């Protein structure tokens, strides 16, 4: 219970998390010692902030915290309904508890990405059902899912989603919309990580030229796209194209962001590679 949001914890969520235990007996003891309180109907529970903190510290001391994280996550996965409109209220009630569990860092990097993927998929399903396939928030959810695939090195799955996002964004938002340009840059990144340099180059050039036209050469997003294209040129072996581009990006970043800014340092390091 300490891993969920401390307020409004539904009885069904606690029962699912404590399967096999005598739930009624356990909750009566907690209420009796004033460690937990119940609402008037006895179906939602609250734990005091200090009790919650003390419990987490105690679990960590016992070495049981990771196991309890898993139990809390599994309970949420079982209780979360399908993302249909009639279940929207239930999803909203469970959302704070999902956010609470996710804020804890899992010991395994792969497990962390697996958790992120699970909730990103749920977010995509919910957005599609409630908002539709072409809504900007749905496209954002799809982009988040593609990002979890990239973080796991699952390039083909990321690529398939990136392509779908771009096709929809071009149709609904237009090529010059910032979200469309971001989705194109994401696909270029996916291509680079697969060593598909020519495809990455084509997209990088397209993104950079559009940003120059729409945002101007000195805009930070334009400079980021210059940096990306310079990396691609260097990987292909086009140093005669890469060096002037990265020199321009470095000069403008030094002017706009100052020499010690991380982005400026990134440009300088690219220039010296």
PDB file of C-alpha atoms in Angstrom:
ATOM      1  CA  UNK A   1       0.000   0.000   0.000  1.00  0.00           C
ATOM      2  CA  UNK A   2       2.885   2.391   0.737  1.00  0.00           C
ATOM      3  CA  UNK A   3       3.932   2.359  -2.921  1.00  0.00           C
ATOM      4  CA  UNK A   4       0.580   3.640  -4.167  1.00  0.00           C
ATOM      5  CA  UNK A   5      -0.565   7.241  -3.843  1.00  0.00           C
ATOM      6  CA  UNK A   6      -1.347   7.672  -0.157  1.00  0.00           C
ATOM      7  CA  UNK A   7      -4.938   8.875  -0.725  1.00  0.00           C
ATOM      8  CA  UNK A   8      -7.948   7.167  -2.270  1.00  0.00           C
ATOM      9  CA  UNK A   9      -6.484   3.659  -2.541  1.00  0.00           C
ATOM     10  CA  UNK A  10      -9.336   1.430  -3.786  1.00  0.00           C
ATOM     11  CA  UNK A  11     -10.069  -1.758  -1.872  1.00  0.00           C
ATOM     12  CA  UNK A  12      -9.906  -3.820  -5.070  1.00  0.00           C
ATOM     13  CA  UNK A  13      -6.341  -2.618  -5.709  1.00  0.00           C
ATOM     14  CA  UNK A  14      -5.204  -3.616  -2.220  1.00  0.00           C
ATOM     15  CA  UNK A  15      -6.931  -6.987  -2.422  1.00  0.00           C
ATOM     16  CA  UNK A  16      -5.258  -7.688  -5.755  1.00  0.00           C
ATOM     17  CA  UNK A  17      -1.858  -6.680  -4.371  1.00  0.00           C
ATOM     18  CA  UNK A  18      -2.263  -8.923  -1.302  1.00  0.00           C
ATOM     19  CA  UNK A  19      -3.709 -12.011  -2.995  1.00  0.00           C
ATOM     20  CA  UNK A  20      -3.530 -15.020  -0.713  1.00  0.00           C
ATOM     21  CA  UNK A  21      -3.525 -12.959   2.484  1.00  0.00           C
ATOM     22  CA  UNK A  22      -6.435 -12.371   4.860  1.00  0.00           C
ATOM     23  CA  UNK A  23      -7.230  -8.863   3.632  1.00  0.00           C
ATOM     24  CA  UNK A  24     -10.038  -8.080   6.104  1.00  0.00           C
ATOM     25  CA  UNK A  25      -7.950  -9.107   9.101  1.00  0.00           C
ATOM     26  CA  UNK A  26      -4.903  -7.178   7.895  1.00  0.00           C
ATOM     27  CA  UNK A  27      -6.816  -3.967   7.165  1.00  0.00           C
ATOM     28  CA  UNK A  28      -8.629  -4.130  10.522  1.00  0.00           C
ATOM     29  CA  UNK A  29      -5.286  -4.316  12.332  1.00  0.00           C
ATOM     30  CA  UNK A  30      -3.906  -1.347  10.370  1.00  0.00           C
ATOM     31  CA  UNK A  31      -7.016   0.727  11.058  1.00  0.00           C
ATOM     32  CA  UNK A  32      -6.983  -0.329  14.714  1.00  0.00           C
ATOM     33  CA  UNK A  33      -3.455   1.037  15.154  1.00  0.00           C
ATOM     34  CA  UNK A  34      -4.405   4.209  13.210  1.00  0.00           C
ATOM     35  CA  UNK A  35      -1.826   3.430  10.550  1.00  0.00           C
ATOM     36  CA  UNK A  36      -4.495   3.492   7.849  1.00  0.00           C
ATOM     37  CA  UNK A  37      -7.894   5.188   7.665  1.00  0.00           C
ATOM     38  CA  UNK A  38     -10.956   4.262   5.613  1.00  0.00           C
ATOM     39  CA  UNK A  39     -13.649   6.397   4.040  1.00  0.00           C
ATOM     40  CA  UNK A  40     -17.270   6.244   5.230  1.00  0.00           C
ATOM     41  CA  UNK A  41     -18.105   3.389   2.900  1.00  0.00           C
ATOM     42  CA  UNK A  42     -14.954   1.451   3.807  1.00  0.00           C
ATOM     43  CA  UNK A  43     -13.975   0.962   0.169  1.00  0.00           C
ATOM     44  CA  UNK A  44     -11.179   3.530  -0.172  1.00  0.00           C
ATOM     45  CA  UNK A  45      -8.199   3.862   2.141  1.00  0.00           C
ATOM     46  CA  UNK A  46      -5.582   6.443   3.071  1.00  0.00           C
ATOM     47  CA  UNK A  47      -2.161   6.083   4.678  1.00  0.00           C
ATOM     48  CA  UNK A  48      -0.495   8.903   6.604  1.00  0.00           C
ATOM     49  CA  UNK A  49       2.526  10.440   4.857  1.00  0.00           C
ATOM     50  CA  UNK A  50       4.935   9.569   7.701  1.00  0.00           C
ATOM     51  CA  UNK A  51       3.640   6.001   7.898  1.00  0.00           C
ATOM     52  CA  UNK A  52       4.109   5.685   4.130  1.00  0.00           C
ATOM     53  CA  UNK A  53       7.687   6.978   4.304  1.00  0.00           C
ATOM     54  CA  UNK A  54       8.567   4.789   7.298  1.00  0.00           C
ATOM     55  CA  UNK A  55       7.182   1.705   5.561  1.00  0.00           C
ATOM     56  CA  UNK A  56       9.270   2.302   2.448  1.00  0.00           C
ATOM     57  CA  UNK A  57      12.419   2.787   4.562  1.00  0.00           C
ATOM     58  CA  UNK A  58      11.625  -0.411   6.481  1.00  0.00           C
ATOM     59  CA  UNK A  59      11.077  -2.397   3.267  1.00  0.00           C
ATOM     60  CA  UNK A  60      14.386  -1.135   1.908  1.00  0.00           C
ATOM     61  CA  UNK A  61      16.149  -2.131   5.141  1.00  0.00           C
ATOM     62  CA  UNK A  62      14.672  -5.646   4.916  1.00  0.00           C
ATOM     63  CA  UNK A  63      15.663  -5.948   1.252  1.00  0.00           C
ATOM     64  CA  UNK A  64      12.022  -6.456   0.292  1.00  0.00           C
ATOM     65  CA  UNK A  65      11.381  -3.196  -1.557  1.00  0.00           C
ATOM     66  CA  UNK A  66      11.971  -4.537  -5.070  1.00  0.00           C
ATOM     67  CA  UNK A  67       9.565  -7.419  -4.493  1.00  0.00           C
ATOM     68  CA  UNK A  68       6.890  -5.025  -3.256  1.00  0.00           C
ATOM     69  CA  UNK A  69       7.405  -2.792  -6.290  1.00  0.00           C
ATOM     70  CA  UNK A  70       6.745  -5.791  -8.492  1.00  0.00           C
ATOM     71  CA  UNK A  71       3.618  -6.667  -6.512  1.00  0.00           C
ATOM     72  CA  UNK A  72       2.295  -3.106  -6.742  1.00  0.00           C
ATOM     73  CA  UNK A  73       2.955  -2.979 -10.478  1.00  0.00           C
ATOM     74  CA  UNK A  74       1.303  -6.349 -11.098  1.00  0.00           C
ATOM     75  CA  UNK A  75      -1.745  -5.303  -9.078  1.00  0.00           C
ATOM     76  CA  UNK A  76      -2.093  -2.146 -11.169  1.00  0.00           C
ATOM     77  CA  UNK A  77      -1.749  -4.116 -14.402  1.00  0.00           C
ATOM     78  CA  UNK A  78      -4.534  -6.479 -13.309  1.00  0.00           C
ATOM     79  CA  UNK A  79      -6.861  -3.709 -12.127  1.00  0.00           C
ATOM     80  CA  UNK A  80      -6.388  -1.281 -15.002  1.00  0.00           C
ATOM     81  CA  UNK A  81      -9.428  -1.610 -17.309  1.00  0.00           C
ATOM     82  CA  UNK A  82      -9.409  -1.495 -21.091  1.00  0.00           C
ATOM     83  CA  UNK A  83      -9.124   2.006 -22.486  1.00  0.00           C
ATOM     84  CA  UNK A  84     -12.748   2.432 -23.524  1.00  0.00           C
ATOM     85  CA  UNK A  85     -14.832   5.517 -22.807  1.00  0.00           C
ATOM     86  CA  UNK A  86     -17.077   3.800 -20.253  1.00  0.00           C
ATOM     87  CA  UNK A  87     -13.973   2.934 -18.185  1.00  0.00           C
ATOM     88  CA  UNK A  88     -12.515   6.447 -18.269  1.00  0.00           C
ATOM     89  CA  UNK A  89     -13.568   7.355 -14.710  1.00  0.00           C
ATOM     90  CA  UNK A  90     -11.990   4.172 -13.343  1.00  0.00           C
ATOM     91  CA  UNK A  91      -8.775   4.928 -15.257  1.00  0.00           C
ATOM     92  CA  UNK A  92      -8.659   8.412 -13.748  1.00  0.00           C
ATOM     93  CA  UNK A  93      -9.077   6.994 -10.225  1.00  0.00           C
ATOM     94  CA  UNK A  94      -6.169   4.598 -10.745  1.00  0.00           C
ATOM     95  CA  UNK A  95      -3.913   7.126 -12.507  1.00  0.00           C
ATOM     96  CA  UNK A  96      -2.391   8.680  -9.319  1.00  0.00           C
ATOM     97  CA  UNK A  97      -1.441   5.217  -8.081  1.00  0.00           C
ATOM     98  CA  UNK A  98       0.178   4.327 -11.412  1.00  0.00           C
ATOM     99  CA  UNK A  99       2.200   7.537 -11.290  1.00  0.00           C
ATOM    100  CA  UNK A 100       3.258   6.823  -7.705  1.00  0.00           C
ATOM    101  CA  UNK A 101       4.533   3.340  -8.528  1.00  0.00           C
ATOM    102  CA  UNK A 102       6.346   4.528 -11.648  1.00  0.00           C
ATOM    103  CA  UNK A 103       8.294   7.211  -9.803  1.00  0.00           C
ATOM    104  CA  UNK A 104      10.323   4.511  -8.053  1.00  0.00           C
ATOM    105  CA  UNK A 105      13.367   3.425 -10.056  1.00  0.00           C
ATOM    106  CA  UNK A 106      13.525  -0.306 -10.644  1.00  0.00           C
ATOM    107  CA  UNK A 107      16.900  -1.953 -10.096  1.00  0.00           C
ATOM    108  CA  UNK A 108      16.972  -3.499 -13.578  1.00  0.00           C
ATOM    109  CA  UNK A 109      17.315  -1.113 -16.544  1.00  0.00           C
ATOM    110  CA  UNK A 110      15.542  -3.587 -18.811  1.00  0.00           C
ATOM    111  CA  UNK A 111      12.744  -3.943 -16.273  1.00  0.00           C
ATOM    112  CA  UNK A 112      12.426  -0.161 -16.118  1.00  0.00           C
ATOM    113  CA  UNK A 113      11.981   0.034 -19.884  1.00  0.00           C
ATOM    114  CA  UNK A 114       9.545  -2.878 -19.783  1.00  0.00           C
ATOM    115  CA  UNK A 115       7.413  -0.988 -17.268  1.00  0.00           C
ATOM    116  CA  UNK A 116       7.586   2.164 -19.371  1.00  0.00           C
ATOM    117  CA  UNK A 117       6.542   0.175 -22.439  1.00  0.00           C
ATOM    118  CA  UNK A 118       3.580  -1.364 -20.634  1.00  0.00           C
ATOM    119  CA  UNK A 119       2.186   1.994 -19.589  1.00  0.00           C
ATOM    120  CA  UNK A 120       3.022   3.638 -22.927  1.00  0.00           C
ATOM    121  CA  UNK A 121       0.976   0.957 -24.692  1.00  0.00           C
ATOM    122  CA  UNK A 122      -1.913   1.543 -22.289  1.00  0.00           C
ATOM    123  CA  UNK A 123      -1.678   5.283 -22.952  1.00  0.00           C
ATOM    124  CA  UNK A 124      -1.820   4.695 -26.724  1.00  0.00           C
ATOM    125  CA  UNK A 125      -4.858   2.424 -26.386  1.00  0.00           C
ATOM    126  CA  UNK A 126      -6.662   4.929 -24.141  1.00  0.00           C
ATOM    127  CA  UNK A 127      -5.911   7.874 -26.426  1.00  0.00           C
ATOM    128  CA  UNK A 128      -7.023   6.019 -29.549  1.00  0.00           C
ATOM    129  CA  UNK A 129     -10.271   5.003 -27.912  1.00  0.00           C
ATOM    130  CA  UNK A 130     -11.159   8.378 -26.408  1.00  0.00           C
ATOM    131  CA  UNK A 131      -9.528  10.856 -28.816  1.00  0.00           C
ATOM    132  CA  UNK A 132      -9.084   8.967 -32.072  1.00  0.00           C
ATOM    133  CA  UNK A 133      -6.063   7.898 -34.129  1.00  0.00           C
ATOM    134  CA  UNK A 134      -5.305  11.351 -35.550  1.00  0.00           C
ATOM    135  CA  UNK A 135      -5.500  13.453 -32.386  1.00  0.00           C
ATOM    136  CA  UNK A 136      -2.191  15.175 -31.466  1.00  0.00           C
ATOM    137  CA  UNK A 137      -2.255  13.613 -27.976  1.00  0.00           C
ATOM    138  CA  UNK A 138      -2.584  10.159 -29.542  1.00  0.00           C
ATOM    139  CA  UNK A 139       0.404  10.883 -31.765  1.00  0.00           C
ATOM    140  CA  UNK A 140       2.370  12.007 -28.698  1.00  0.00           C
ATOM    141  CA  UNK A 141       1.510   8.736 -26.912  1.00  0.00           C
ATOM    142  CA  UNK A 142       2.661   6.776 -29.960  1.00  0.00           C
ATOM    143  CA  UNK A 143       5.907   8.770 -30.030  1.00  0.00           C
ATOM    144  CA  UNK A 144       6.503   7.920 -26.353  1.00  0.00           C
ATOM    145  CA  UNK A 145       6.011   4.230 -27.115  1.00  0.00           C
ATOM    146  CA  UNK A 146       8.427   4.458 -30.063  1.00  0.00           C
ATOM    147  CA  UNK A 147      10.935   6.070 -27.701  1.00  0.00           C
ATOM    148  CA  UNK A 148      10.728   3.094 -25.306  1.00  0.00           C
ATOM    149  CA  UNK A 149      11.428   0.791 -28.253  1.00  0.00           C
ATOM    150  CA  UNK A 150      14.501   2.863 -29.207  1.00  0.00           C
ATOM    151  CA  UNK A 151      15.760   2.761 -25.619  1.00  0.00           C
ATOM    152  CA  UNK A 152      15.624  -1.033 -25.796  1.00  0.00           C
ATOM    153  CA  UNK A 153      17.321  -1.203 -29.202  1.00  0.00           C
ATOM    154  CA  UNK A 154      14.142  -2.506 -30.851  1.00  0.00           C
ATOM    155  CA  UNK A 155      14.725  -0.498 -33.997  1.00  0.00           C
ATOM    156  CA  UNK A 156      12.258  -2.160 -36.356  1.00  0.00           C
ATOM    157  CA  UNK A 157       9.339  -1.677 -33.954  1.00  0.00           C
ATOM    158  CA  UNK A 158      10.396   1.926 -33.376  1.00  0.00           C
ATOM    159  CA  UNK A 159      10.686   2.470 -37.121  1.00  0.00           C
ATOM    160  CA  UNK A 160       7.198   1.107 -37.848  1.00  0.00           C
ATOM    161  CA  UNK A 161       5.655   3.446 -35.273  1.00  0.00           C
ATOM    162  CA  UNK A 162       7.750   6.427 -36.398  1.00  0.00           C
ATOM    163  CA  UNK A 163       6.606   5.971 -40.007  1.00  0.00           C
ATOM    164  CA  UNK A 164       2.940   5.807 -38.966  1.00  0.00           C
ATOM    165  CA  UNK A 165       3.318   8.931 -36.827  1.00  0.00           C
ATOM    166  CA  UNK A 166       4.938  10.860 -39.689  1.00  0.00           C
ATOM    167  CA  UNK A 167       2.286   9.823 -42.202  1.00  0.00           C
ATOM    168  CA  UNK A 168      -0.503  10.933 -39.877  1.00  0.00           C
ATOM    169  CA  UNK A 169       1.291  14.122 -38.812  1.00  0.00           C
ATOM    170  CA  UNK A 170       1.904  15.162 -42.425  1.00  0.00           C
ATOM    171  CA  UNK A 171      -1.739  14.629 -43.242  1.00  0.00           C
ATOM    172  CA  UNK A 172      -3.224  16.252 -40.117  1.00  0.00           C
ATOM    173  CA  UNK A 173      -0.650  18.845 -38.988  1.00  0.00           C
ATOM    174  CA  UNK A 174       1.388  19.567 -42.096  1.00  0.00           C
ATOM    175  CA  UNK A 175       5.110  19.302 -42.767  1.00  0.00           C
ATOM    176  CA  UNK A 176       6.044  22.562 -41.030  1.00  0.00           C
ATOM    177  CA  UNK A 177       4.409  21.726 -37.693  1.00  0.00           C
ATOM    178  CA  UNK A 178       6.976  21.248 -34.865  1.00  0.00           C
ATOM    179  CA  UNK A 179       5.522  17.842 -33.922  1.00  0.00           C
ATOM    180  CA  UNK A 180       5.874  16.626 -37.515  1.00  0.00           C
ATOM    181  CA  UNK A 181       9.492  17.772 -37.646  1.00  0.00           C
ATOM    182  CA  UNK A 182      10.198  16.071 -34.317  1.00  0.00           C
ATOM    183  CA  UNK A 183       8.728  12.801 -35.582  1.00  0.00           C
ATOM    184  CA  UNK A 184      10.890  13.027 -38.716  1.00  0.00           C
ATOM    185  CA  UNK A 185      13.985  13.655 -36.580  1.00  0.00           C
ATOM    186  CA  UNK A 186      13.072  10.611 -34.459  1.00  0.00           C
ATOM    187  CA  UNK A 187      12.857   8.400 -37.547  1.00  0.00           C
ATOM    188  CA  UNK A 188      16.206   9.744 -38.746  1.00  0.00           C
ATOM    189  CA  UNK A 189      17.671   8.758 -35.360  1.00  0.00           C
ATOM    190  CA  UNK A 190      16.206   5.270 -35.754  1.00  0.00           C
ATOM    191  CA  UNK A 191      17.815   4.980 -39.188  1.00  0.00           C
ATOM    192  CA  UNK A 192      21.192   6.174 -37.834  1.00  0.00           C
ATOM    193  CA  UNK A 193      21.135   3.540 -35.108  1.00  0.00           C
ATOM    194  CA  UNK A 194      20.611   0.874 -37.782  1.00  0.00           C
ATOM    195  CA  UNK A 195      23.471   2.221 -39.907  1.00  0.00           C
ATOM    196  CA  UNK A 196      21.057   3.326 -42.630  1.00  0.00           C
ATOM    197  CA  UNK A 197      22.936   6.526 -43.290  1.00  0.00           C
ATOM    198  CA  UNK A 198      21.481   7.567 -46.645  1.00  0.00           C
ATOM    199  CA  UNK A 199      17.917   7.343 -45.354  1.00  0.00           C
ATOM    200  CA  UNK A 200      18.928   9.258 -42.231  1.00  0.00           C
ATOM    201  CA  UNK A 201      20.648  11.879 -44.382  1.00  0.00           C
ATOM    202  CA  UNK A 202      17.558  12.473 -46.526  1.00  0.00           C
ATOM    203  CA  UNK A 203      15.399  13.057 -43.454  1.00  0.00           C
ATOM    204  CA  UNK A 204      18.024  15.139 -41.638  1.00  0.00           C
ATOM    205  CA  UNK A 205      18.358  17.464 -44.641  1.00  0.00           C
ATOM    206  CA  UNK A 206      14.600  17.781 -44.944  1.00  0.00           C
ATOM    207  CA  UNK A 207      14.191  18.600 -41.249  1.00  0.00           C
ATOM    208  CA  UNK A 208      17.039  21.114 -41.201  1.00  0.00           C
ATOM    209  CA  UNK A 209      15.889  22.970 -44.325  1.00  0.00           C
ATOM    210  CA  UNK A 210      12.310  23.189 -43.044  1.00  0.00           C
ATOM    211  CA  UNK A 211      13.429  24.453 -39.638  1.00  0.00           C
ATOM    212  CA  UNK A 212      15.658  27.064 -41.251  1.00  0.00           C
ATOM    213  CA  UNK A 213      12.722  28.298 -43.295  1.00  0.00           C
ATOM    214  CA  UNK A 214      10.153  28.225 -40.482  1.00  0.00           C
ATOM    215  CA  UNK A 215      12.193  28.993 -37.356  1.00  0.00           C
ATOM    216  CA  UNK A 216      15.287  30.710 -38.703  1.00  0.00           C
ATOM    217  CA  UNK A 217      18.925  29.615 -38.702  1.00  0.00           C
ATOM    218  CA  UNK A 218      19.631  30.695 -35.124  1.00  0.00           C
ATOM    219  CA  UNK A 219      16.744  28.861 -33.468  1.00  0.00           C
ATOM    220  CA  UNK A 220      17.972  26.151 -31.003  1.00  0.00           C
ATOM    221  CA  UNK A 221      15.890  23.487 -32.782  1.00  0.00           C
ATOM    222  CA  UNK A 222      17.501  24.404 -36.097  1.00  0.00           C
ATOM    223  CA  UNK A 223      20.945  24.131 -34.515  1.00  0.00           C
ATOM    224  CA  UNK A 224      20.056  20.702 -33.129  1.00  0.00           C
ATOM    225  CA  UNK A 225      19.076  19.548 -36.617  1.00  0.00           C
ATOM    226  CA  UNK A 226      22.372  20.923 -38.006  1.00  0.00           C
ATOM    227  CA  UNK A 227      24.254  18.924 -35.388  1.00  0.00           C
ATOM    228  CA  UNK A 228      22.327  15.749 -36.280  1.00  0.00           C
ATOM    229  CA  UNK A 229      23.019  16.166 -39.999  1.00  0.00           C
ATOM    230  CA  UNK A 230      26.706  16.808 -39.318  1.00  0.00           C
ATOM    231  CA  UNK A 231      26.889  13.521 -37.359  1.00  0.00           C
ATOM    232  CA  UNK A 232      25.283  11.701 -40.282  1.00  0.00           C
ATOM    233  CA  UNK A 233      27.642  13.299 -42.799  1.00  0.00           C
ATOM    234  CA  UNK A 234      30.678  12.287 -40.704  1.00  0.00           C
ATOM    235  CA  UNK A 235      29.414   8.705 -40.437  1.00  0.00           C
ATOM    236  CA  UNK A 236      29.009   8.503 -44.210  1.00  0.00           C
ATOM    237  CA  UNK A 237      32.447  10.044 -44.718  1.00  0.00           C
ATOM    238  CA  UNK A 238      31.299  13.410 -46.085  1.00  0.00           C
ATOM    239  CA  UNK A 239      33.732  15.461 -43.985  1.00  0.00           C
ATOM    240  CA  UNK A 240      33.695  18.280 -46.535  1.00  0.00           C
ATOM    241  CA  UNK A 241      29.974  18.693 -45.785  1.00  0.00           C
ATOM    242  CA  UNK A 242      30.110  17.915 -42.068  1.00  0.00           C
ATOM    243  CA  UNK A 243      32.856  20.343 -41.005  1.00  0.00           C
ATOM    244  CA  UNK A 244      31.325  23.593 -42.377  1.00  0.00           C
ATOM    245  CA  UNK A 245      27.948  22.614 -40.931  1.00  0.00           C
ATOM    246  CA  UNK A 246      29.249  21.887 -37.467  1.00  0.00           C
ATOM    247  CA  UNK A 247      31.375  25.054 -37.531  1.00  0.00           C
ATOM    248  CA  UNK A 248      28.224  27.063 -38.207  1.00  0.00           C
ATOM    249  CA  UNK A 249      26.337  25.286 -35.416  1.00  0.00           C
ATOM    250  CA  UNK A 250      29.239  25.824 -33.002  1.00  0.00           C
ATOM    251  CA  UNK A 251      29.554  29.514 -33.839  1.00  0.00           C
ATOM    252  CA  UNK A 252      25.843  30.164 -33.417  1.00  0.00           C
ATOM    253  CA  UNK A 253      25.622  28.152 -30.203  1.00  0.00           C
ATOM    254  CA  UNK A 254      28.556  30.055 -28.723  1.00  0.00           C
ATOM    255  CA  UNK A 255      26.770  33.268 -29.626  1.00  0.00           C
ATOM    256  CA  UNK A 256      23.330  32.265 -28.327  1.00  0.00           C
ATOM    257  CA  UNK A 257      24.070  29.798 -25.512  1.00  0.00           C
ATOM    258  CA  UNK A 258      27.634  30.713 -24.451  1.00  0.00           C
ATOM    259  CA  UNK A 259      30.717  28.444 -24.734  1.00  0.00           C
ATOM    260  CA  UNK A 260      30.092  26.459 -21.526  1.00  0.00           C
ATOM    261  CA  UNK A 261      26.566  25.353 -22.431  1.00  0.00           C
ATOM    262  CA  UNK A 262      26.282  21.539 -22.896  1.00  0.00           C
ATOM    263  CA  UNK A 263      24.930  21.952 -26.442  1.00  0.00           C
ATOM    264  CA  UNK A 264      27.866  24.178 -27.384  1.00  0.00           C
ATOM    265  CA  UNK A 265      30.291  21.653 -25.925  1.00  0.00           C
ATOM    266  CA  UNK A 266      28.529  18.917 -27.914  1.00  0.00           C
ATOM    267  CA  UNK A 267      29.120  20.848 -31.143  1.00  0.00           C
ATOM    268  CA  UNK A 268      32.768  21.434 -30.260  1.00  0.00           C
ATOM    269  CA  UNK A 269      33.289  17.738 -29.489  1.00  0.00           C
ATOM    270  CA  UNK A 270      31.718  16.793 -32.817  1.00  0.00           C
ATOM    271  CA  UNK A 271      34.091  19.180 -34.569  1.00  0.00           C
ATOM    272  CA  UNK A 272      37.159  17.593 -32.946  1.00  0.00           C
ATOM    273  CA  UNK A 273      36.190  13.965 -33.588  1.00  0.00           C
TER     274      UNK A 273
END
